[in-house]
XYZ file of C-alpha atoms in Angstrom:
441
model
C 0.000 0.000 0.000
C 0.926 3.672 -0.339
C -0.606 6.937 0.861
C -1.279 10.049 -1.177
C -2.022 13.501 0.217
C -4.572 15.397 -1.875
C -3.655 18.972 -1.030
C -6.265 21.712 -1.001
C -5.484 24.052 -3.919
C -6.146 27.045 -1.640
C -3.022 26.150 0.358
C -0.721 26.773 -2.607
C 1.808 29.410 -1.553
C 3.495 29.903 -4.910
C 1.710 28.995 -8.093
C 0.939 30.143 -11.590
C -1.991 32.215 -10.375
C 0.323 34.413 -8.271
C 2.772 35.042 -11.106
C 0.469 35.383 -14.067
C -3.159 36.279 -13.494
C -5.661 34.019 -15.183
C -3.445 30.917 -15.382
C -4.998 28.924 -12.533
C -7.605 26.667 -14.067
C -9.250 25.270 -10.981
C -9.554 26.396 -7.402
C -11.418 25.287 -4.310
C -11.103 22.158 -2.205
C -10.557 18.937 -4.086
C -13.437 16.482 -3.949
C -11.852 13.248 -2.657
C -14.427 11.037 -4.400
C -13.554 12.645 -7.732
C -9.832 12.063 -7.077
C -10.488 8.370 -6.327
C -12.320 8.068 -9.667
C -9.416 9.759 -11.482
C -6.835 7.514 -9.754
C -8.817 4.428 -10.826
C -9.591 5.764 -14.310
C -8.848 3.714 -17.415
C -6.607 6.440 -18.886
C -4.229 6.503 -15.881
C -4.216 2.684 -15.611
C -3.447 2.373 -19.341
C -0.457 4.723 -18.920
C 0.759 2.645 -15.924
C 0.638 -0.521 -18.084
C 2.441 1.225 -20.946
C 5.197 2.849 -18.838
C 5.882 -0.325 -16.810
C 5.576 -2.531 -19.922
C 3.006 -4.789 -18.193
C 1.469 -6.012 -21.473
C 3.881 -8.973 -21.450
C 4.062 -11.242 -18.388
C 7.079 -13.497 -17.828
C 6.990 -16.764 -15.834
C 9.519 -19.228 -14.404
C 8.473 -22.874 -13.975
C 9.978 -25.501 -11.705
C 8.727 -29.013 -10.988
C 6.224 -27.945 -8.329
C 5.540 -24.254 -8.806
C 5.266 -21.340 -11.214
C 6.082 -17.787 -10.301
C 5.875 -14.524 -12.209
C 9.099 -12.657 -12.916
C 9.122 -8.868 -12.899
C 12.134 -6.880 -14.008
C 14.417 -9.928 -13.746
C 13.537 -12.141 -16.721
C 16.579 -13.582 -18.572
C 14.968 -12.560 -21.886
C 12.708 -9.787 -23.198
C 10.102 -9.807 -25.961
C 10.023 -7.128 -28.648
C 6.497 -7.202 -30.108
C 5.775 -6.232 -33.744
C 2.481 -4.369 -33.229
C 1.807 -4.108 -36.986
C 1.190 -7.889 -37.094
C -1.624 -9.957 -35.570
C -0.796 -11.413 -32.135
C -2.111 -14.227 -29.949
C -3.199 -12.868 -26.567
C -3.777 -14.832 -23.377
C -1.735 -17.786 -24.666
C 1.356 -19.208 -23.007
C 4.498 -19.302 -25.163
C 6.923 -21.799 -23.552
C 10.696 -21.300 -23.785
C 13.514 -23.705 -23.063
C 17.012 -22.197 -23.152
C 19.341 -24.475 -25.185
C 22.630 -22.539 -25.320
C 24.118 -19.044 -25.491
C 22.414 -18.261 -28.812
C 19.348 -20.478 -29.176
C 16.146 -21.605 -27.473
C 13.155 -23.840 -28.099
C 9.759 -22.125 -28.434
C 6.460 -24.011 -28.024
C 2.886 -22.803 -28.521
C -0.364 -24.797 -28.524
C -3.694 -23.128 -29.312
C -7.066 -24.229 -30.638
C -9.667 -22.175 -32.533
C -8.422 -18.778 -31.373
C -8.853 -15.448 -33.138
C -5.632 -13.396 -33.409
C -5.706 -9.869 -31.952
C -4.819 -6.585 -33.682
C -2.884 -4.417 -31.177
C -3.406 -1.192 -33.153
C -7.204 -1.409 -33.633
C -7.553 -3.335 -30.309
C -9.951 -5.790 -31.984
C -9.889 -9.505 -32.799
C -9.330 -10.474 -36.429
C -12.322 -12.746 -36.974
C -11.398 -13.646 -40.565
C -8.950 -16.347 -39.453
C -8.591 -18.933 -36.667
C -5.347 -20.105 -35.069
C -4.942 -23.883 -34.616
C -1.301 -24.347 -33.688
C 0.957 -26.969 -32.154
C 4.478 -25.650 -32.747
C 7.823 -26.570 -31.186
C 10.707 -24.927 -33.034
C 14.291 -23.856 -32.336
C 15.122 -20.155 -32.895
C 18.036 -17.794 -32.350
C 17.979 -14.849 -29.924
C 17.374 -11.648 -31.912
C 15.665 -13.535 -34.783
C 12.248 -12.315 -35.990
C 9.677 -15.050 -35.314
C 6.711 -14.377 -37.602
C 3.605 -16.041 -39.037
C -0.045 -15.057 -39.611
C -0.833 -15.187 -35.888
C 2.131 -13.604 -34.127
C 5.339 -11.659 -34.736
C 8.062 -10.860 -32.202
C 11.766 -11.021 -31.411
C 13.164 -12.655 -28.261
C 16.315 -10.968 -26.934
C 18.652 -11.816 -24.058
C 18.379 -9.447 -21.083
C 21.043 -8.302 -18.587
C 19.864 -11.161 -16.310
C 20.847 -13.833 -18.862
C 23.393 -16.184 -17.239
C 23.759 -19.391 -19.234
C 25.411 -21.528 -16.539
C 22.770 -20.607 -14.003
C 19.926 -21.157 -16.512
C 21.167 -24.610 -17.586
C 21.834 -25.804 -14.013
C 18.522 -24.798 -12.415
C 16.393 -27.185 -14.537
C 13.730 -24.536 -14.997
C 11.682 -23.577 -18.025
C 10.192 -20.237 -18.878
C 7.158 -18.798 -20.587
C 5.582 -15.479 -21.451
C 2.075 -14.285 -22.204
C 0.858 -11.245 -24.144
C -2.288 -9.641 -22.670
C -4.900 -7.329 -24.150
C -4.391 -3.849 -22.672
C -8.124 -3.244 -22.073
C -8.528 -6.534 -20.188
C -5.311 -5.932 -18.224
C -6.422 -2.393 -17.322
C -9.830 -3.504 -16.035
C -8.228 -6.321 -13.986
C -5.772 -3.860 -12.457
C -8.543 -1.330 -11.673
C -10.453 -4.089 -9.841
C -7.335 -5.092 -7.849
C -6.691 -1.604 -6.487
C -8.514 -0.417 -3.368
C -8.543 3.318 -2.640
C -10.022 4.780 0.554
C -9.469 7.876 2.735
C -7.455 6.910 5.854
C -10.029 8.780 7.985
C -12.743 11.441 7.748
C -10.621 14.304 9.069
C -7.834 14.227 6.474
C -7.559 14.325 2.692
C -5.072 11.443 2.626
C -5.935 8.458 0.439
C -4.581 4.939 0.926
C -3.996 2.901 -2.250
C -3.667 -0.866 -1.692
C -3.128 -3.964 -3.817
C -3.310 -7.584 -2.614
C -1.323 -9.787 -4.983
C 1.494 -12.339 -5.262
C 4.372 -10.245 -6.651
C 5.430 -7.508 -4.163
C 8.108 -5.902 -6.386
C 5.730 -5.598 -9.352
C 2.887 -4.176 -7.279
C 5.104 -1.689 -5.427
C 6.130 -0.424 -8.882
C 2.467 -0.245 -9.958
C 1.460 1.822 -6.886
C 4.436 4.165 -7.328
C 3.663 4.587 -11.024
C -0.051 5.333 -10.410
C 0.813 8.133 -7.965
C 3.599 9.439 -10.233
C 1.275 9.631 -13.273
C -1.546 11.156 -11.165
C 0.783 13.906 -9.877
C 2.163 14.470 -13.381
C -1.391 14.705 -14.801
C -2.295 17.287 -12.140
C 0.655 19.432 -13.216
C -0.137 18.999 -16.916
C -3.765 20.020 -16.274
C -2.755 23.195 -14.428
C -0.092 24.025 -17.013
C -2.288 23.639 -20.104
C -2.769 27.395 -20.455
C 0.894 28.265 -19.802
C 2.026 25.645 -22.346
C -0.483 26.889 -24.944
C 0.704 30.482 -24.389
C 4.355 29.465 -24.850
C 3.533 27.460 -28.005
C 1.555 30.354 -29.505
C 4.359 32.846 -28.719
C 7.050 30.502 -30.093
C 5.141 30.251 -33.374
C 4.957 34.069 -33.639
C 8.615 34.448 -32.585
C 9.842 32.073 -35.314
C 8.146 34.183 -38.010
C 9.410 37.494 -36.568
C 12.989 36.260 -36.108
C 13.128 34.947 -39.689
C 12.123 38.419 -40.932
C 14.644 40.021 -38.565
C 17.537 37.950 -39.970
C 16.645 38.857 -43.578
C 16.384 42.609 -42.831
C 19.623 42.529 -40.795
C 21.467 41.146 -43.838
C 19.949 43.858 -46.061
C 20.989 46.579 -43.577
C 24.563 45.272 -43.464
C 24.785 45.200 -47.263
C 23.405 48.768 -47.406
C 26.009 49.978 -44.880
C 28.825 48.493 -46.991
C 27.549 50.337 -50.083
C 26.977 53.610 -48.168
C 29.940 54.235 -45.813
C 28.669 57.751 -44.836
C 25.626 56.373 -42.999
C 26.961 57.541 -39.595
C 25.920 61.105 -40.593
C 22.392 59.942 -41.355
C 22.194 57.965 -38.087
C 23.184 60.959 -35.948
C 20.562 63.267 -37.481
C 17.338 63.700 -35.484
C 14.532 62.687 -37.829
C 11.491 63.750 -35.786
C 9.152 62.250 -38.354
C 11.005 58.961 -38.261
C 10.928 58.673 -34.456
C 7.225 59.528 -34.266
C 6.655 56.848 -36.864
C 8.759 54.413 -34.852
C 6.445 54.857 -31.832
C 3.428 54.150 -34.010
C 5.164 51.055 -35.396
C 5.655 49.729 -31.859
C 1.945 50.241 -31.064
C 1.016 48.598 -34.367
C 3.190 45.542 -33.665
C 1.433 44.971 -30.297
C -1.964 45.508 -31.911
C -1.160 42.973 -34.660
C -0.140 40.359 -32.062
C -3.411 40.995 -30.163
C -5.501 40.529 -33.319
C -3.631 37.284 -34.123
C -4.348 36.097 -30.581
C -8.078 36.934 -30.882
C -8.260 35.107 -34.233
C -6.346 32.116 -32.831
C -8.661 31.907 -29.791
C -11.692 32.166 -32.072
C -10.379 29.248 -34.190
C -9.802 27.133 -31.055
C -13.350 27.774 -29.785
C -14.896 26.845 -33.124
C -12.870 23.593 -33.282
C -14.364 21.023 -30.877
C -11.059 19.077 -30.767
C -9.089 22.021 -29.383
C -10.781 22.569 -26.032
C -7.453 22.340 -24.187
C -5.628 24.791 -26.460
C -6.834 28.063 -24.926
C -4.278 30.811 -24.311
C -5.040 33.304 -21.511
C -5.522 36.944 -22.678
C -3.680 38.202 -19.591
C -0.641 36.102 -20.511
C -0.546 37.953 -23.853
C -0.637 41.345 -22.099
C -4.303 41.932 -22.944
C -6.130 43.463 -20.006
C -9.785 42.586 -20.549
C -11.501 41.483 -17.307
C -14.692 40.412 -19.096
C -12.891 38.134 -21.588
C -10.554 36.788 -18.912
C -13.514 36.013 -16.607
C -15.376 34.210 -19.397
C -12.338 32.073 -20.301
C -11.741 31.086 -16.667
C -15.445 30.218 -16.394
C -15.202 28.070 -19.562
C -12.107 26.230 -18.285
C -13.818 25.568 -14.953
C -16.820 24.122 -16.841
C -14.497 21.930 -18.951
C -12.969 20.636 -15.713
C -16.400 19.808 -14.261
C -17.455 18.189 -17.539
C -14.255 16.055 -17.539
C -14.898 14.853 -13.987
C -18.567 14.076 -14.719
C -17.567 12.158 -17.862
C -15.587 9.778 -15.611
C -18.446 9.186 -13.196
C -21.710 9.481 -15.174
C -23.214 8.932 -18.611
C -23.895 11.639 -21.197
C -27.625 11.250 -20.514
C -27.256 12.373 -16.904
C -29.158 15.694 -16.346
C -26.179 17.226 -14.478
C -23.855 16.348 -17.367
C -26.317 17.783 -19.910
C -26.582 21.007 -17.861
C -22.777 21.439 -17.836
C -22.592 20.831 -21.631
C -25.341 23.428 -22.129
C -23.431 25.962 -19.971
C -20.247 25.266 -21.975
C -22.077 25.957 -25.263
C -23.585 29.187 -23.884
C -20.232 30.404 -22.497
C -18.431 29.574 -25.768
C -21.013 31.498 -27.793
C -20.666 34.502 -25.434
C -16.845 34.430 -25.830
C -17.128 34.109 -29.647
C -19.447 37.141 -29.742
C -17.055 39.045 -27.450
C -14.068 38.117 -29.659
C -15.822 39.162 -32.871
C -16.446 42.617 -31.317
C -12.835 42.848 -30.104
C -11.467 41.874 -33.545
C -13.710 44.483 -35.198
C -12.649 47.327 -32.856
C -8.966 46.260 -32.889
C -9.011 46.129 -36.705
C -10.420 49.697 -36.849
C -7.624 50.889 -34.524
C -5.037 48.952 -36.562
C -6.297 50.613 -39.767
C -6.098 54.051 -38.100
C -2.485 53.357 -37.070
C -1.630 52.238 -40.613
C -3.123 55.457 -42.036
C -1.043 57.591 -39.649
C 2.057 55.584 -40.546
C 1.304 56.102 -44.270
C 1.179 59.847 -43.611
C 4.653 59.692 -42.021
C 5.862 57.478 -44.883
C 4.912 60.209 -47.331
C 7.099 62.678 -45.406
C 9.974 60.177 -45.318
C 9.640 59.643 -49.084
C 10.645 63.302 -49.583
C 14.073 62.646 -47.997
C 17.189 62.061 -50.159
C 17.228 58.547 -51.683
C 20.036 57.022 -49.525
C 18.517 58.395 -46.305
C 15.071 57.219 -47.299
C 16.210 53.642 -48.112
C 18.221 53.436 -44.930
C 15.357 54.693 -42.764
C 12.879 52.267 -44.362
C 15.222 49.311 -43.679
C 15.989 50.528 -40.146
C 12.293 51.012 -39.437
C 11.500 47.462 -40.654
C 14.329 46.087 -38.515
C 13.280 47.959 -35.377
C 9.614 47.076 -35.889
C 10.473 43.338 -35.948
C 12.981 43.742 -33.124
C 10.385 45.434 -30.870
C 7.838 42.703 -31.703
C 10.450 40.056 -30.879
C 11.341 41.694 -27.528
C 7.643 42.038 -26.641
C 6.977 38.356 -27.425
C 10.092 37.186 -25.556
C 8.971 39.108 -22.459
C 5.554 37.447 -22.606
C 7.193 34.036 -23.107
C 9.415 34.611 -20.067
C 6.366 35.508 -17.940
C 4.512 32.366 -19.088
C 7.609 30.203 -18.379
C 7.853 31.692 -14.862
C 4.201 30.874 -14.250
C 4.702 27.295 -15.494
C 7.792 26.816 -13.291
C 5.825 28.060 -10.250
C 2.945 25.613 -10.676
C 2.620 22.798 -8.165
C 0.504 19.673 -8.476
């Protein structure tokens, strides 16, 4: 058994919510019953099986008893998942020498299993009685199974030949294995006063089951962090995408500026002159770059909301430097509803009235945010157009400058515009990274 403390989120001293407003997805005291359901959920159990490689079970047989080996088998199986496989059947192995072994399999009227589709192939039946000699590392393949048997670090020929023992392995269906494991695990609060859960397994292989309990808690804690960090990660991904485009442009313009300086060695004179028009224009460019990033964010958020598969891809407006309490409140409300809907999906059916009510609230909130975003895009686009018109007016004044000065200023303006955008995005990325680093499960 192992114990797990489910901490109240309100006790968090340092978290994303304190570093970057709007990043905390859920607050309030954890419901212990919900956490038990999550700990015993199929998705977590499936990840435990995958990460501990429990799909293949290894056995050692002596004259009177059989025991399961975990993490100490003298050989390992490398399954070819693109081929059909026989599940639930015992493959017997007798070690012959350093390089070879005898493999036996007996089966009657059994459908092979497709590991990718997780369905039986009912177009063919396996009727086998095979005893063959193979080499370690050799691909063993037919219509019903395909795998390679390799020696492990525990392979000791003298010991294996002297102990008069045989070995076997069995491939299990992940869904069946997961449900068996879920049924084996008992989870209960240790008492009514605390939020500590006790996870227990009663089984024959202590080492294996200690690893299972440790892995369940590790994946649960990791999932809690991933859940809280969804918004920070989405913000960083969105910013990285914008940064890549801006930095590509920056490199191109930098090369053009350098080439221009080589052709025009007297540029120092131009650089030292105070072009009032140019500097006013530069300020407008900076405002325009921020406005363009905001519009891209609004459009990106709109696309996420309209795509049902992207419910976990929302980027917080606050993390992008957009101060809009109404939008921020709506997004936090939507994320809270998604959280409730996720928990209900684990414990009830889609026909449950409570579940239907949550889905209805999600739809209403999404529609409100979409309407809000459409208005924001419209007003931001008007402001962006106004900025562009003012910049065009300054451009006309710059066009009246001597040719060399004009070309240089245009290149310098383009460079500084992209540089300012890059600095702005890097600052926002740093803030989101800080928030992510401060999150605790």
